[in-house]
């Protein structure tokens, strides 16, 4: 596709369950970012990939959160033992810039609701 | 980590007036200074950016000015229109973007 694609667009789950959120970046973009956004706030950085490797995972809040990008394209954000405080919109973005920061192209986001 | 603050948090202007939003940051290593616009229920989209070797950049009705010594940069929108109503985020960057808390701009027709 032409843009960043995220699935699912909406996910409702129960506290304690495991969740996977998928991001398909723009073809050829080497950099991929995960952010999460709560209502009325700015996007909060989680993790940044350059190719297959996590270049910066300092934003992951705790060890329940993990992300992979095994082939340098699609990425999956995995959340174990979900808590109500994990409820937010999870945004993925990709960028063609390697080695210098540039424009991020965001997906529409995955809205996670933990009951 | 980077501390980013935006002011004001909300801004209401009459159509045709100008709007200015200021962003202050803490990391002197930041070298890229973008502004994103997010309409209700939509994704953030880049509207203008500037790098540290430039003091000002303009694109039609919008401009960004940078004061690297004072660690702040500002978004200027002239001749505002109702479709400019949105939340605006600054996102100073070194290796990755750190977003401010956002400014809700309301343009009254």
mmCIF file of C-alpha atoms in Angstrom:
data_model
loop_
_atom_site.group_PDB
_atom_site.id
_atom_site.type_symbol
_atom_site.label_atom_id
_atom_site.label_comp_id
_atom_site.label_asym_id
_atom_site.label_seq_id
_atom_site.Cartn_x
_atom_site.Cartn_y
_atom_site.Cartn_z
ATOM 1 C CA UNK A 1 0.000 0.000 0.000
ATOM 2 C CA UNK A 2 0.945 3.636 -0.246
ATOM 3 C CA UNK A 3 0.936 4.425 3.457
ATOM 4 C CA UNK A 4 1.676 2.899 6.854
ATOM 5 C CA UNK A 5 -0.864 0.216 7.687
ATOM 6 C CA UNK A 6 -1.750 -0.851 11.220
ATOM 7 C CA UNK A 7 -3.902 -3.734 12.359
ATOM 8 C CA UNK A 8 -6.161 -4.137 14.166
ATOM 9 C CA UNK A 9 -7.659 -0.661 14.121
ATOM 10 C CA UNK A 10 -9.498 -1.484 17.341
ATOM 11 C CA UNK A 11 -8.788 -4.075 19.992
ATOM 12 C CA UNK A 12 -10.788 -4.657 23.156
ATOM 13 C CA UNK A 13 -9.317 -7.118 25.611
ATOM 14 C CA UNK A 14 -9.573 -8.127 29.220
ATOM 15 C CA UNK A 15 -7.036 -7.332 31.905
ATOM 16 C CA UNK A 16 -4.293 -9.961 31.981
ATOM 17 C CA UNK A 17 -4.589 -10.996 28.332
ATOM 18 C CA UNK A 18 -1.844 -10.939 25.668
ATOM 19 C CA UNK A 19 -2.097 -8.569 22.691
ATOM 20 C CA UNK A 20 -0.223 -8.165 19.407
ATOM 21 C CA UNK A 21 -0.372 -5.039 17.274
ATOM 22 C CA UNK A 22 0.991 -5.087 13.752
ATOM 23 C CA UNK A 23 2.583 -2.357 11.646
ATOM 24 C CA UNK A 24 3.315 -2.525 7.919
ATOM 25 C CA UNK A 25 5.523 0.454 7.027
ATOM 26 C CA UNK A 26 5.939 2.245 3.722
ATOM 27 C CA UNK A 27 7.940 0.023 1.388
ATOM 28 C CA UNK A 28 11.654 0.805 1.543
ATOM 29 C CA UNK A 29 11.516 2.775 4.783
ATOM 30 C CA UNK A 30 14.340 1.573 7.004
ATOM 31 C CA UNK A 31 13.312 3.388 10.190
ATOM 32 C CA UNK A 32 10.212 2.339 12.142
ATOM 33 C CA UNK A 33 8.865 3.881 15.334
ATOM 34 C CA UNK A 34 6.211 2.915 17.866
ATOM 35 C CA UNK A 35 4.476 5.603 19.912
ATOM 36 C CA UNK A 36 1.408 5.506 22.120
ATOM 37 C CA UNK A 37 -1.039 8.339 22.596
ATOM 38 C CA UNK A 38 -3.490 8.777 25.424
ATOM 39 C CA UNK A 39 -6.474 11.092 25.127
ATOM 40 C CA UNK A 40 -5.477 14.753 25.194
ATOM 41 C CA UNK A 41 -1.745 14.055 25.198
ATOM 42 C CA UNK A 42 1.098 13.996 22.723
ATOM 43 C CA UNK A 43 2.492 10.764 21.295
ATOM 44 C CA UNK A 44 4.853 9.066 23.761
ATOM 45 C CA UNK A 45 7.921 7.318 22.314
ATOM 46 C CA UNK A 46 8.187 3.563 22.884
ATOM 47 C CA UNK A 47 10.794 2.064 20.540
ATOM 48 C CA UNK A 48 12.686 2.795 17.327
ATOM 49 C CA UNK A 49 14.016 0.276 14.784
ATOM 50 C CA UNK A 50 16.686 0.868 12.173
ATOM 51 C CA UNK A 51 16.394 -2.143 9.895
ATOM 52 C CA UNK A 52 15.898 -5.296 11.965
ATOM 53 C CA UNK A 53 17.490 -4.035 15.158
ATOM 54 C CA UNK A 54 16.020 -1.947 17.949
ATOM 55 C CA UNK A 55 18.151 1.205 17.893
ATOM 56 C CA UNK A 56 16.445 2.694 20.961
ATOM 57 C CA UNK A 57 13.960 0.904 23.238
ATOM 58 C CA UNK A 58 14.246 3.340 26.126
ATOM 59 C CA UNK A 59 10.568 4.260 25.932
ATOM 60 C CA UNK A 60 9.176 0.800 26.635
ATOM 61 C CA UNK A 61 7.497 1.253 30.034
ATOM 62 C CA UNK A 62 8.315 -2.202 31.460
ATOM 63 C CA UNK A 63 9.147 -5.772 30.478
ATOM 64 C CA UNK A 64 5.532 -6.545 29.558
ATOM 65 C CA UNK A 65 6.140 -4.632 26.338
ATOM 66 C CA UNK A 66 8.250 -6.078 23.526
ATOM 67 C CA UNK A 67 8.566 -5.342 19.807
ATOM 68 C CA UNK A 68 10.143 -7.167 16.891
ATOM 69 C CA UNK A 69 10.948 -6.459 13.269
ATOM 70 C CA UNK A 70 12.522 -9.718 12.073
ATOM 71 C CA UNK A 71 12.908 -8.956 8.372
ATOM 72 C CA UNK A 72 13.307 -5.206 8.537
ATOM 73 C CA UNK A 73 9.812 -4.495 7.282
ATOM 74 C CA UNK A 74 6.686 -5.459 9.277
ATOM 75 C CA UNK A 75 6.864 -4.909 13.024
ATOM 76 C CA UNK A 76 4.801 -6.376 15.847
ATOM 77 C CA UNK A 77 4.317 -4.762 19.254
ATOM 78 C CA UNK A 78 3.555 -7.362 21.897
ATOM 79 C CA UNK A 79 1.986 -6.598 25.268
ATOM 80 C CA UNK A 80 1.790 -9.294 27.923
ATOM 81 C CA UNK A 81 -0.534 -9.365 30.945
ATOM 82 C CA UNK A 82 -2.352 -6.231 29.811
ATOM 83 C CA UNK A 83 -3.415 -3.669 32.407
ATOM 84 C CA UNK A 84 -6.133 -0.990 32.248
ATOM 85 C CA UNK A 85 -3.397 1.654 32.104
ATOM 86 C CA UNK A 86 -2.210 0.218 28.775
ATOM 87 C CA UNK A 87 -5.373 1.544 27.115
ATOM 88 C CA UNK A 88 -4.317 4.064 24.453
ATOM 89 C CA UNK A 89 -3.904 4.513 20.708
ATOM 90 C CA UNK A 90 -0.699 2.819 19.574
ATOM 91 C CA UNK A 91 0.819 4.667 16.625
ATOM 92 C CA UNK A 92 3.394 3.284 14.238
ATOM 93 C CA UNK A 93 5.452 5.521 11.963
ATOM 94 C CA UNK A 94 8.104 4.918 9.348
ATOM 95 C CA UNK A 95 10.777 7.091 7.795
ATOM 96 C CA UNK A 96 13.126 6.814 4.863
ATOM 97 C CA UNK A 97 15.921 8.584 6.742
ATOM 98 C CA UNK A 98 18.785 6.412 7.904
ATOM 99 C CA UNK A 99 21.283 8.083 10.207
ATOM 100 C CA UNK A 100 19.480 11.405 10.386
ATOM 101 C CA UNK A 101 15.984 12.138 11.598
ATOM 102 C CA UNK A 102 13.370 13.245 9.125
ATOM 103 C CA UNK A 103 9.666 13.173 8.412
ATOM 104 C CA UNK A 104 7.700 10.418 10.108
ATOM 105 C CA UNK A 105 4.716 8.970 8.268
ATOM 106 C CA UNK A 106 2.173 7.728 10.761
ATOM 107 C CA UNK A 107 -0.402 4.981 10.465
ATOM 108 C CA UNK A 108 -3.983 5.468 11.624
ATOM 109 C CA UNK A 109 -3.169 3.732 14.890
ATOM 110 C CA UNK A 110 -4.472 0.750 16.830
ATOM 111 C CA UNK A 111 -6.874 1.717 19.610
ATOM 112 C CA UNK A 112 -6.368 -0.653 22.545
ATOM 113 C CA UNK A 113 -8.981 -0.838 25.288
ATOM 114 C CA UNK A 114 -8.249 -3.006 28.317
ATOM 115 C CA UNK A 115 -11.349 -3.750 30.382
ATOM 116 C CA UNK B 1 15.790 12.488 28.212
ATOM 117 C CA UNK B 2 14.349 15.430 26.359
ATOM 118 C CA UNK B 3 11.859 17.710 28.190
ATOM 119 C CA UNK B 4 9.487 19.431 25.792
ATOM 120 C CA UNK B 5 6.928 22.077 26.672
ATOM 121 C CA UNK B 6 4.438 23.854 24.455
ATOM 122 C CA UNK B 7 2.614 27.097 25.124
ATOM 123 C CA UNK B 8 -0.193 27.841 25.067
ATOM 124 C CA UNK B 9 -2.091 24.583 25.584
ATOM 125 C CA UNK B 10 -5.163 26.072 23.925
ATOM 126 C CA UNK B 11 -5.465 29.009 21.554
ATOM 127 C CA UNK B 12 -8.611 30.541 20.135
ATOM 128 C CA UNK B 13 -8.375 33.080 17.305
ATOM 129 C CA UNK B 14 -10.714 34.774 14.880
ATOM 130 C CA UNK B 15 -10.504 33.714 11.246
ATOM 131 C CA UNK B 16 -7.886 35.808 9.482
ATOM 132 C CA UNK B 17 -5.850 36.492 12.623
ATOM 133 C CA UNK B 18 -2.375 35.067 13.247
ATOM 134 C CA UNK B 19 -1.495 32.281 15.672
ATOM 135 C CA UNK B 20 1.844 31.601 17.341
ATOM 136 C CA UNK B 21 2.750 28.474 19.308
ATOM 137 C CA UNK B 22 6.038 28.196 21.183
ATOM 138 C CA UNK B 23 8.008 25.063 22.015
ATOM 139 C CA UNK B 24 10.877 24.850 24.500
ATOM 140 C CA UNK B 25 13.177 21.853 24.772
ATOM 141 C CA UNK B 26 16.048 20.774 26.999
ATOM 142 C CA UNK B 27 18.423 18.630 24.932
ATOM 143 C CA UNK B 28 21.089 20.777 23.303
ATOM 144 C CA UNK B 29 21.903 17.836 20.989
ATOM 145 C CA UNK B 30 18.528 18.161 19.225
ATOM 146 C CA UNK B 31 19.108 19.107 15.596
ATOM 147 C CA UNK B 32 15.746 18.635 13.898
ATOM 148 C CA UNK B 33 12.621 20.651 14.732
ATOM 149 C CA UNK B 34 9.303 19.625 13.166
ATOM 150 C CA UNK B 35 5.705 20.630 13.766
ATOM 151 C CA UNK B 36 2.879 18.101 13.339
ATOM 152 C CA UNK B 37 -0.848 18.741 12.921
ATOM 153 C CA UNK B 38 -3.404 16.260 14.203
ATOM 154 C CA UNK B 39 -7.061 16.639 13.352
ATOM 155 C CA UNK B 40 -9.641 14.965 15.552
ATOM 156 C CA UNK B 41 -9.463 11.185 15.189
ATOM 157 C CA UNK B 42 -6.732 11.363 12.561
ATOM 158 C CA UNK B 43 -3.019 10.606 12.443
ATOM 159 C CA UNK B 44 -0.359 13.293 13.091
ATOM 160 C CA UNK B 45 1.004 14.807 9.865
ATOM 161 C CA UNK B 46 4.093 16.908 9.315
ATOM 162 C CA UNK B 47 3.347 20.492 8.318
ATOM 163 C CA UNK B 48 6.779 22.112 8.503
ATOM 164 C CA UNK B 49 10.256 21.345 9.787
ATOM 165 C CA UNK B 50 13.606 23.047 10.200
ATOM 166 C CA UNK B 51 17.142 21.883 10.867
ATOM 167 C CA UNK B 52 19.583 23.442 13.286
ATOM 168 C CA UNK B 53 21.635 25.238 10.673
ATOM 169 C CA UNK B 54 18.683 27.409 9.639
ATOM 170 C CA UNK B 55 16.954 30.137 11.673
ATOM 171 C CA UNK B 56 13.653 30.421 9.829
ATOM 172 C CA UNK B 57 11.632 28.590 7.193
ATOM 173 C CA UNK B 58 8.400 29.610 5.552
ATOM 174 C CA UNK B 59 5.833 27.684 3.511
ATOM 175 C CA UNK B 60 2.886 29.811 2.361
ATOM 176 C CA UNK B 61 0.886 30.708 5.492
ATOM 177 C CA UNK B 62 3.045 28.788 7.948
ATOM 178 C CA UNK B 63 6.542 29.465 9.226
ATOM 179 C CA UNK B 64 8.884 28.086 11.841
ATOM 180 C CA UNK B 65 11.561 30.088 13.651
ATOM 181 C CA UNK B 66 14.370 28.549 15.691
ATOM 182 C CA UNK B 67 16.443 29.991 18.523
ATOM 183 C CA UNK B 68 18.932 27.235 19.261
ATOM 184 C CA UNK B 69 20.779 29.255 21.907
ATOM 185 C CA UNK B 70 17.604 29.706 23.943
ATOM 186 C CA UNK B 71 16.355 26.217 23.018
ATOM 187 C CA UNK B 72 12.995 27.165 21.638
ATOM 188 C CA UNK B 73 11.237 27.200 18.291
ATOM 189 C CA UNK B 74 7.889 28.569 17.254
ATOM 190 C CA UNK B 75 5.135 27.876 14.755
ATOM 191 C CA UNK B 76 3.537 30.886 13.073
ATOM 192 C CA UNK B 77 0.281 30.632 11.130
ATOM 193 C CA UNK B 78 -0.944 33.739 9.334
ATOM 194 C CA UNK B 79 -4.416 34.428 7.884
ATOM 195 C CA UNK B 80 -5.882 31.537 9.859
ATOM 196 C CA UNK B 81 -8.783 29.580 8.395
ATOM 197 C CA UNK B 82 -11.338 27.277 10.069
ATOM 198 C CA UNK B 83 -9.565 24.248 8.583
ATOM 199 C CA UNK B 84 -6.472 25.178 10.596
ATOM 200 C CA UNK B 85 -8.402 24.096 13.703
ATOM 201 C CA UNK B 86 -6.535 21.063 15.086
ATOM 202 C CA UNK B 87 -3.998 20.052 17.711
ATOM 203 C CA UNK B 88 -0.416 21.027 16.901
ATOM 204 C CA UNK B 89 2.605 19.219 18.287
ATOM 205 C CA UNK B 90 6.249 20.196 18.294
ATOM 206 C CA UNK B 91 8.661 17.263 18.270
ATOM 207 C CA UNK B 92 12.340 18.232 18.651
ATOM 208 C CA UNK B 93 14.653 15.393 17.705
ATOM 209 C CA UNK B 94 18.093 13.949 17.963
ATOM 210 C CA UNK B 95 17.771 10.266 17.022
ATOM 211 C CA UNK B 96 14.023 10.206 17.575
ATOM 212 C CA UNK B 97 11.178 12.686 17.991
ATOM 213 C CA UNK B 98 9.963 13.694 21.463
ATOM 214 C CA UNK B 99 6.488 15.194 21.206
ATOM 215 C CA UNK B 100 5.203 18.078 23.245
ATOM 216 C CA UNK B 101 1.832 17.960 24.979
ATOM 217 C CA UNK B 102 0.072 19.707 22.121
ATOM 218 C CA UNK B 103 -1.712 22.998 21.497
ATOM 219 C CA UNK B 104 -5.379 22.976 20.575
ATOM 220 C CA UNK B 105 -5.986 25.725 18.036
ATOM 221 C CA UNK B 106 -9.555 26.831 17.419
ATOM 222 C CA UNK B 107 -10.229 29.226 14.539
ATOM 223 C CA UNK B 108 -13.631 30.879 14.799
ATOM 224 C CA UNK B 109 -15.316 31.820 11.523
#
